[in-house]
Amino acid sequence: MKILHVTLGLSPYRTGGLTKYSVDLMHEQSTNHEVYLLYPGRFTFPYSLSIQQNKSYKGINVYELINPNLVSLLNGINRPDLFMKKVDKSVYVEFLEKLKPDVLHIHTLMGVHKELFEAAKELELKIIFTTHDYFGLCPKVNLIDSCNRVCEDFNDGQKCLDCNVHALSTPMIHVMQSYTYRYLKNSKLVKSLRYIKKNQSKKNVEIPTKNNTSSKIDHRLANQYIDLRNYYLSMLKLVDYFHFNSSVAKEQYGKYLDVEGKVISISHSDIIDNRQTYFIEDNPTKPLNITYLGPVDQYKGFYFLKDSLKQLLENGQENWHLNVYGDFMNDLDTYDPRYFTFNGKYQYSDLHAIFSNTDVLVIPSLWKETFGFIGLEALSYGVPTLVSENVGFKDMIEDGKTGMIFTINKNDLANKLNHLIENRTILKDINANLLNINFSYSMNEHTNEIINLYKQVGVGVGS
């Protein structure tokens, strides 16, 4: 079978769960199939669309889209009109005719044009789309509004005005797609600039105020956000079959268009069976070791967790300690070190040590998180998880037996944490149950599921 994937690119230039998953899937598929990657690359002058072959990577044939659609990543969009420009469809048609793939597997709408989808349909090529995030439905990717609430209604594009006010300029997007940036991305200077930009964005969202709504609505720009969503919806309507990585993702996409597809939880190549019995302190007067892994952001639920723990303290419950592994903090002095330890960023190789000092991992996401690899990683170590109802990973646990699920309500999270502090045997039982389940989360097994998904839409086995 000849499989063409469209994703953001390769590591280390691209990072995150989408890149990790798509590259691991391609690598696993390449053992039995011909696998190709098309990714949005650099901008050149003149700005004419073309596709160039790059050096292969771990058995993957790599192609670069020159002068792609703009790639905004998580930074938002302040010029929607620039993301809807028409391009020469024949470039995509000729590429697909030359490659002759059996299936087109899209992992993101970023960087590609509607004409790619139209070319695939003209050539009767089946299109599969994996729902890693909500780009296309939301310029900021996560469907969280400027007040850190799930965006159920973008108010005819008016809500997008506030969310995207700090989006990168077009020249900066061009720079970030350049070869030079790839080489300098991890330099001290560029890291410092990213730190400043991220810090600026956080300061604007950490404390929502009544002044978040623009005093003067730019209706012309708001209408462009309507057009932008419709542009991407028209692309999604050309998808033959959706691979939903969770029931959460399926529910959200189903609010915007009729979708046909299947929920298949995802994995990656580093997921192996590391399960073991953990020592969990029986004494409820000893601190419960709670762990949070991920960005210290509103949409990830860190501050929601902090407020829930504060509620415990107000109720006289002090027998807990939160270990935080993630990015920077601006206000460490405001956190009592008796209850909070900030350990900075972590590497995947640190997980064994982290989980060895964890009684329960809390995943408190406020956004409708399409999956959440950290939950699967904890499961692979046999670590109990307490996850919000918004986390797609919840599909992989049985509430009360192999994990726990809480509603987005500070009282519910605080009550469940207090219950665990007072009843440590619950966590011991969850750990024991995790040790007894069938561990079927390897990348090899997942890849077979995806190949079978292709076959469900009539993709035949080729060379």
Short mmCIF file of C-alpha atoms in Angstrom, two decimals, residues 13-393:
data_model
loop_
_atom_site.label_atom_id
_atom_site.label_comp_id
_atom_site.label_asym_id
_atom_site.label_seq_id
_atom_site.Cartn_x
_atom_site.Cartn_y
_atom_site.Cartn_z
CA TYR A 13 12.12 21.04 14.10
CA ARG A 14 8.57 20.08 15.01
CA THR A 15 7.61 18.78 18.44
CA GLY A 16 4.50 17.79 20.34
CA GLY A 17 2.05 14.93 20.31
CA LEU A 18 0.89 15.39 16.72
CA THR A 19 4.44 15.15 15.38
CA LYS A 20 5.37 12.28 17.70
CA TYR A 21 2.33 10.25 16.71
CA SER A 22 2.41 10.89 12.97
CA VAL A 23 6.14 10.20 12.62
CA ASP A 24 5.94 7.03 14.72
CA LEU A 25 2.95 5.84 12.69
CA MET A 26 4.76 6.48 9.41
CA HIS A 27 7.88 4.72 10.63
CA GLU A 28 5.89 1.68 11.76
CA GLN A 29 3.94 1.57 8.49
CA SER A 30 7.13 1.78 6.45
CA THR A 31 8.10 -1.77 7.43
CA ASN A 32 5.33 -3.18 5.22
CA HIS A 33 4.20 -0.29 3.03
CA GLU A 34 5.52 2.58 0.92
CA VAL A 35 5.16 5.68 3.07
CA TYR A 36 5.40 9.31 1.98
CA LEU A 37 5.30 12.56 3.92
CA LEU A 38 4.24 15.98 2.62
CA TYR A 39 4.88 18.86 5.01
CA PRO A 40 4.61 22.68 4.81
CA GLY A 41 8.11 24.01 4.29
CA ARG A 42 9.89 27.26 3.55
CA PHE A 43 8.81 30.38 1.71
CA THR A 44 10.73 31.61 -1.32
CA PHE A 45 10.45 34.50 -3.74
CA PRO A 46 8.54 34.55 -6.01
CA TYR A 47 5.75 32.97 -3.99
CA SER A 48 4.84 30.18 -6.38
CA LEU A 49 3.63 26.83 -5.08
CA SER A 50 5.86 23.82 -5.68
CA ILE A 51 6.75 20.47 -4.13
CA GLN A 52 10.34 19.30 -3.71
CA GLN A 53 11.71 15.98 -2.52
CA ASN A 54 13.88 16.04 0.61
CA LYS A 55 16.20 13.42 2.06
CA SER A 56 14.33 10.34 3.29
CA TYR A 57 13.88 9.83 7.03
CA LYS A 58 13.76 6.40 8.70
CA GLY A 59 12.22 4.73 5.67
CA ILE A 60 9.85 7.64 5.00
CA ASN A 61 9.98 9.41 1.63
CA VAL A 62 9.84 13.12 2.45
CA TYR A 63 8.42 15.92 0.29
CA GLU A 64 8.42 19.62 1.13
CA LEU A 65 5.64 21.99 0.15
CA ILE A 66 7.36 25.20 -0.95
CA ASN A 67 5.36 28.39 -0.29
CA PRO A 68 2.69 26.55 1.68
CA ASN A 69 -0.31 28.03 3.38
CA LEU A 70 0.68 29.95 6.50
CA VAL A 71 1.47 27.86 9.60
CA SER A 72 0.23 29.62 12.73
CA LEU A 73 0.85 26.74 15.17
CA LEU A 74 -0.72 27.68 18.55
CA ASN A 75 -0.24 31.41 18.06
CA GLY A 76 -3.54 32.34 16.44
CA ILE A 77 -4.44 34.17 13.23
CA ASN A 78 -4.85 37.94 12.83
CA ARG A 79 -5.06 38.02 9.02
CA PRO A 80 -7.65 35.37 8.08
CA ASP A 81 -7.71 36.57 4.48
CA LEU A 82 -4.12 35.40 3.98
CA PHE A 83 -5.05 31.82 4.92
CA MET A 84 -7.70 31.50 2.20
CA LYS A 85 -5.74 32.41 -0.91
CA LYS A 86 -6.31 30.32 -4.01
CA VAL A 87 -3.33 28.49 -5.45
CA ASP A 88 -2.55 26.52 -8.60
CA LYS A 89 -4.35 23.21 -8.07
CA SER A 90 -2.39 21.58 -10.87
CA VAL A 91 0.69 21.47 -8.60
CA TYR A 92 -1.17 19.14 -6.25
CA VAL A 93 -2.75 17.17 -9.09
CA GLU A 94 0.59 16.54 -10.79
CA PHE A 95 2.20 15.54 -7.50
CA LEU A 96 -0.55 13.04 -6.69
CA GLU A 97 -0.60 11.67 -10.23
CA LYS A 98 3.15 11.10 -10.09
CA LEU A 99 3.12 9.55 -6.62
CA LYS A 100 -0.07 7.50 -7.10
CA PRO A 101 -0.80 6.95 -3.39
CA ASP A 102 -3.60 4.61 -2.34
CA VAL A 103 -4.67 6.83 0.53
CA LEU A 104 -4.12 10.39 1.74
CA HIS A 105 -3.86 10.59 5.55
CA ILE A 106 -4.15 14.16 6.85
CA HIS A 107 -2.97 14.97 10.38
CA THR A 108 -3.44 18.74 10.25
CA LEU A 109 -5.01 21.41 8.07
CA MET A 110 -2.12 23.76 8.84
CA GLY A 111 0.04 24.71 5.92
CA VAL A 112 -2.00 23.07 3.16
CA HIS A 113 -4.60 24.49 0.81
CA LYS A 114 -8.11 23.48 -0.09
CA GLU A 115 -6.77 22.65 -3.55
CA LEU A 116 -4.96 19.59 -2.14
CA PHE A 117 -8.30 18.15 -1.02
CA GLU A 118 -9.93 19.06 -4.33
CA ALA A 119 -7.10 17.43 -6.27
CA ALA A 120 -7.46 14.24 -4.22
CA LYS A 121 -11.20 14.11 -4.91
CA GLU A 122 -10.65 14.65 -8.64
CA LEU A 123 -8.30 11.67 -8.64
CA GLU A 124 -10.72 9.60 -6.51
CA LEU A 125 -8.14 9.33 -3.75
CA LYS A 126 -9.54 8.45 -0.33
CA ILE A 127 -8.89 11.02 2.40
CA ILE A 128 -8.47 10.06 6.07
CA PHE A 129 -8.27 12.77 8.73
CA THR A 130 -6.97 12.28 12.29
CA THR A 131 -8.42 14.74 14.81
CA HIS A 132 -5.33 15.83 16.73
CA ASP A 133 -6.72 19.28 17.54
CA TYR A 134 -9.36 21.79 16.43
CA PHE A 135 -7.44 23.91 13.94
CA GLY A 136 -9.87 24.90 11.21
CA LEU A 137 -12.68 25.16 13.72
CA CYS A 138 -10.59 27.42 15.97
CA PRO A 139 -7.63 29.61 14.89
CA LYS A 140 -6.09 29.09 18.34
CA VAL A 141 -6.46 25.31 17.97
CA ASN A 142 -7.98 24.52 21.38
CA LEU A 143 -11.54 25.96 21.24
CA ILE A 144 -10.92 27.98 24.41
CA ASP A 145 -12.08 31.60 24.43
CA SER A 146 -10.29 34.63 25.88
CA CYS A 147 -11.98 34.04 29.25
CA ASN A 148 -10.57 30.49 29.38
CA ARG A 149 -13.91 28.81 28.80
CA VAL A 150 -14.78 26.23 26.16
CA CYS A 151 -15.90 28.21 23.10
CA GLU A 152 -19.37 26.90 22.29
CA ASP A 153 -20.30 29.91 20.13
CA PHE A 154 -17.77 32.20 18.47
CA ASN A 155 -20.45 34.92 18.17
CA ASP A 156 -20.16 35.32 14.40
CA GLY A 157 -16.40 35.62 14.60
CA GLN A 158 -16.41 38.39 17.21
CA LYS A 159 -14.88 36.20 19.93
CA CYS A 160 -11.95 35.49 17.62
CA LEU A 161 -10.96 39.16 17.73
CA ASP A 162 -9.82 38.93 21.36
CA CYS A 163 -8.33 35.44 21.15
CA ASN A 164 -6.09 36.26 18.19
CA VAL A 165 -4.91 39.75 19.10
CA HIS A 166 -1.37 38.50 19.85
CA ALA A 167 -1.02 36.31 16.75
CA LEU A 168 2.32 36.32 14.95
CA SER A 169 2.82 38.64 11.99
CA THR A 170 3.10 37.16 8.50
CA PRO A 171 6.84 38.00 8.23
CA MET A 172 7.44 36.20 11.55
CA ILE A 173 5.54 33.13 10.30
CA HIS A 174 7.76 33.17 7.20
CA VAL A 175 10.87 33.34 9.39
CA MET A 176 9.69 30.41 11.51
CA GLN A 177 9.25 28.30 8.36
CA SER A 178 12.77 29.06 7.13
CA TYR A 179 15.73 26.70 7.13
CA THR A 180 17.65 29.26 9.20
CA TYR A 181 15.07 29.08 11.97
CA ARG A 182 15.24 25.29 11.96
CA TYR A 183 18.93 25.46 12.77
CA LEU A 184 18.57 28.25 15.34
CA LYS A 185 15.33 27.10 16.98
CA ASN A 186 17.07 25.63 20.02
CA SER A 187 19.68 28.38 20.38
CA LYS A 188 19.69 30.47 23.57
CA LEU A 189 18.63 33.61 21.69
CA VAL A 190 15.62 32.06 19.99
CA LYS A 191 14.60 30.24 23.16
CA SER A 192 14.71 33.57 25.02
CA LEU A 193 12.54 35.25 22.38
CA ARG A 194 10.01 32.41 22.56
CA TYR A 195 10.02 32.69 26.35
CA ILE A 196 9.23 36.41 26.16
CA LYS A 197 6.44 35.86 23.61
CA LYS A 198 4.88 33.05 25.62
CA ASN A 199 5.17 35.04 28.83
CA GLN A 200 3.43 37.99 27.19
CA SER A 201 0.58 35.78 26.00
CA LYS A 202 0.17 34.20 29.44
CA LYS A 203 -0.05 37.55 31.16
CA ASN A 204 -2.95 38.41 28.91
CA VAL A 205 -4.96 35.28 29.74
CA GLU A 206 -4.09 34.31 33.30
CA ILE A 207 -6.54 36.76 34.87
CA PRO A 208 -9.68 37.12 32.72
CA THR A 209 -11.38 40.49 33.10
CA LYS A 210 -14.53 42.14 31.92
CA ASN A 211 -12.39 44.22 29.60
CA ASN A 212 -11.42 41.24 27.45
CA THR A 213 -14.09 42.10 24.89
CA SER A 214 -12.98 44.71 22.39
CA SER A 215 -14.68 48.05 23.04
CA LYS A 216 -15.05 48.56 19.31
CA ILE A 217 -15.95 45.54 17.21
CA ASP A 218 -14.20 45.24 13.85
CA HIS A 219 -17.09 43.63 11.98
CA ARG A 220 -15.07 43.31 8.77
CA LEU A 221 -12.43 41.23 10.53
CA ALA A 222 -15.07 39.26 12.44
CA ASN A 223 -16.68 38.33 9.13
CA GLN A 224 -13.30 37.13 7.88
CA TYR A 225 -13.18 34.69 10.80
CA ILE A 226 -16.57 33.37 9.68
CA ASP A 227 -15.17 32.94 6.16
CA LEU A 228 -12.05 31.27 7.56
CA ARG A 229 -14.05 28.68 9.49
CA ASN A 230 -16.19 28.02 6.42
CA TYR A 231 -13.04 27.64 4.31
CA TYR A 232 -11.70 24.91 6.57
CA LEU A 233 -15.11 23.29 7.00
CA SER A 234 -15.29 22.97 3.22
CA MET A 235 -11.99 21.05 3.39
CA LEU A 236 -13.22 18.78 6.17
CA LYS A 237 -16.37 18.01 4.18
CA LEU A 238 -14.13 16.44 1.52
CA VAL A 239 -12.75 13.93 4.05
CA ASP A 240 -13.96 10.37 3.40
CA TYR A 241 -13.42 9.00 6.88
CA PHE A 242 -12.39 10.48 10.23
CA HIS A 243 -10.03 8.81 12.64
CA PHE A 244 -11.16 10.25 15.96
CA ASN A 245 -8.49 9.79 18.59
CA SER A 246 -11.18 9.98 21.29
CA SER A 247 -14.90 10.25 21.91
CA VAL A 248 -14.25 13.84 23.04
CA ALA A 249 -12.87 14.75 19.61
CA LYS A 250 -15.75 12.99 17.86
CA GLU A 251 -18.31 14.90 19.92
CA GLN A 252 -16.71 18.26 19.17
CA TYR A 253 -16.29 17.72 15.43
CA GLY A 254 -19.85 16.43 15.28
CA LYS A 255 -21.09 19.84 16.40
CA TYR A 256 -19.80 21.46 13.21
CA LEU A 257 -20.36 18.94 10.43
CA ASP A 258 -21.71 15.51 9.65
CA VAL A 259 -18.85 13.14 10.27
CA GLU A 260 -18.33 9.51 9.43
CA GLY A 261 -15.52 7.80 11.24
CA LYS A 262 -14.25 5.64 14.03
CA VAL A 263 -12.81 6.27 17.49
CA ILE A 264 -9.37 4.66 17.86
CA SER A 265 -7.23 5.71 20.81
CA ILE A 266 -3.69 6.54 19.76
CA SER A 267 -0.23 5.49 20.94
CA HIS A 268 3.43 6.15 20.15
CA SER A 269 6.61 4.12 19.81
CA ASP A 270 7.87 4.71 23.36
CA ILE A 271 4.78 3.18 24.95
CA ILE A 272 5.87 -0.16 26.38
CA ASP A 273 4.68 -2.20 29.33
CA ASN A 274 6.45 -0.62 32.31
CA ARG A 275 3.74 -1.54 34.81
CA GLN A 276 4.78 -2.27 38.36
CA THR A 277 3.35 -2.33 41.86
CA TYR A 278 3.78 1.04 43.55
CA PHE A 279 4.18 1.65 47.24
CA ILE A 280 1.37 3.98 48.26
CA GLU A 281 1.45 5.26 51.83
CA ASP A 282 -1.54 3.90 53.78
CA ASN A 283 -1.34 6.54 56.47
CA PRO A 284 -3.80 9.37 55.64
CA THR A 285 -1.75 11.74 57.79
CA LYS A 286 1.16 11.46 55.33
CA PRO A 287 1.15 13.71 52.24
CA LEU A 288 -0.49 12.26 49.13
CA ASN A 289 1.98 12.66 46.26
CA ILE A 290 0.04 14.37 43.46
CA THR A 291 1.74 14.98 40.11
CA TYR A 292 0.92 17.45 37.33
CA LEU A 293 2.76 17.09 34.02
CA GLY A 294 2.46 19.67 31.27
CA PRO A 295 2.35 23.38 30.48
CA VAL A 296 1.43 25.68 33.35
CA ASP A 297 -1.53 27.13 31.46
CA GLN A 298 -5.16 28.00 32.07
CA TYR A 299 -6.52 25.78 29.30
CA LYS A 300 -4.52 22.82 30.61
CA GLY A 301 -6.28 23.25 33.94
CA PHE A 302 -3.27 23.97 36.14
CA TYR A 303 -4.92 26.93 37.86
CA PHE A 304 -8.14 24.96 38.20
CA LEU A 305 -6.15 22.28 40.05
CA LYS A 306 -4.43 24.92 42.17
CA ASP A 307 -7.79 26.40 43.21
CA SER A 308 -9.12 22.94 44.08
CA LEU A 309 -6.09 22.28 46.28
CA LYS A 310 -6.52 25.69 47.89
CA GLN A 311 -10.06 24.61 48.74
CA LEU A 312 -8.63 21.56 50.52
CA LEU A 313 -6.40 23.81 52.62
CA GLU A 314 -9.33 26.05 53.48
CA ASN A 315 -11.17 22.95 54.70
CA GLY A 316 -8.21 21.93 56.87
CA GLN A 317 -6.88 19.18 54.58
CA GLU A 318 -3.09 19.57 54.42
CA ASN A 319 -1.96 16.00 53.74
CA TRP A 320 -0.94 16.44 50.12
CA HIS A 321 1.94 17.71 48.02
CA LEU A 322 1.82 18.71 44.36
CA ASN A 323 4.85 18.09 42.14
CA VAL A 324 4.68 20.16 38.96
CA TYR A 325 6.71 19.23 35.88
CA GLY A 326 6.30 21.78 33.12
CA ASP A 327 7.39 25.14 31.84
CA PHE A 328 8.21 28.37 33.64
CA MET A 329 6.31 30.11 36.43
CA ASN A 330 6.18 33.87 36.98
CA ASP A 331 5.02 33.84 40.57
CA LEU A 332 6.78 31.01 42.40
CA ASP A 333 6.96 33.09 45.58
CA THR A 334 3.18 32.91 45.92
CA TYR A 335 3.24 29.11 46.25
CA ASP A 336 3.90 27.56 49.66
CA PRO A 337 6.83 25.11 49.24
CA ARG A 338 5.26 22.87 51.87
CA TYR A 339 2.60 22.00 49.31
CA PHE A 340 4.05 22.86 45.88
CA THR A 341 7.29 21.90 44.17
CA PHE A 342 8.05 23.19 40.67
CA ASN A 343 10.58 20.99 38.92
CA GLY A 344 10.76 22.69 35.51
CA LYS A 345 10.60 20.91 32.18
CA TYR A 346 11.11 17.18 32.00
CA GLN A 347 12.36 14.70 29.43
CA TYR A 348 10.64 11.47 28.47
CA SER A 349 13.52 9.62 30.09
CA ASP A 350 12.55 11.22 33.42
CA LEU A 351 9.14 9.53 33.55
CA HIS A 352 10.28 6.47 35.47
CA ALA A 353 11.69 8.59 38.30
CA ILE A 354 8.68 10.93 38.23
CA PHE A 355 6.11 8.14 38.37
CA SER A 356 8.06 6.34 41.09
CA ASN A 357 7.29 9.34 43.29
CA THR A 358 3.64 9.64 42.23
CA ASP A 359 0.56 8.37 44.05
CA VAL A 360 -1.84 9.89 41.52
CA LEU A 361 -1.41 11.85 38.29
CA VAL A 362 -4.00 14.60 37.80
CA ILE A 363 -4.91 15.71 34.25
CA PRO A 364 -7.24 18.68 34.85
CA SER A 365 -7.67 19.99 31.29
CA LEU A 366 -10.36 22.61 30.74
CA TRP A 367 -10.14 22.39 26.95
CA LYS A 368 -11.70 19.48 25.12
CA GLU A 369 -8.38 17.66 24.90
CA THR A 370 -8.52 15.30 21.95
CA PHE A 371 -6.37 12.70 23.69
CA GLY A 372 -3.57 13.35 26.20
CA PHE A 373 -0.49 11.15 25.83
CA ILE A 374 0.58 11.73 29.42
CA GLY A 375 -2.41 9.68 30.58
CA LEU A 376 -1.38 6.72 28.43
CA GLU A 377 2.20 7.09 29.62
CA ALA A 378 1.03 6.92 33.24
CA LEU A 379 -1.11 3.88 32.43
CA SER A 380 1.93 2.17 30.88
CA TYR A 381 3.66 2.52 34.27
CA GLY A 382 0.62 1.38 36.24
CA VAL A 383 0.14 4.82 37.80
CA PRO A 384 -3.43 5.80 38.83
CA THR A 385 -4.84 8.85 37.04
CA LEU A 386 -7.51 11.37 37.99
CA VAL A 387 -8.65 13.03 34.76
CA SER A 388 -11.19 15.66 33.84
CA GLU A 389 -14.26 14.75 31.80
CA ASN A 390 -12.78 16.85 28.98
CA VAL A 391 -9.73 14.62 28.45
CA GLY A 392 -9.92 12.19 25.53
CA PHE A 393 -7.70 9.70 27.35
#
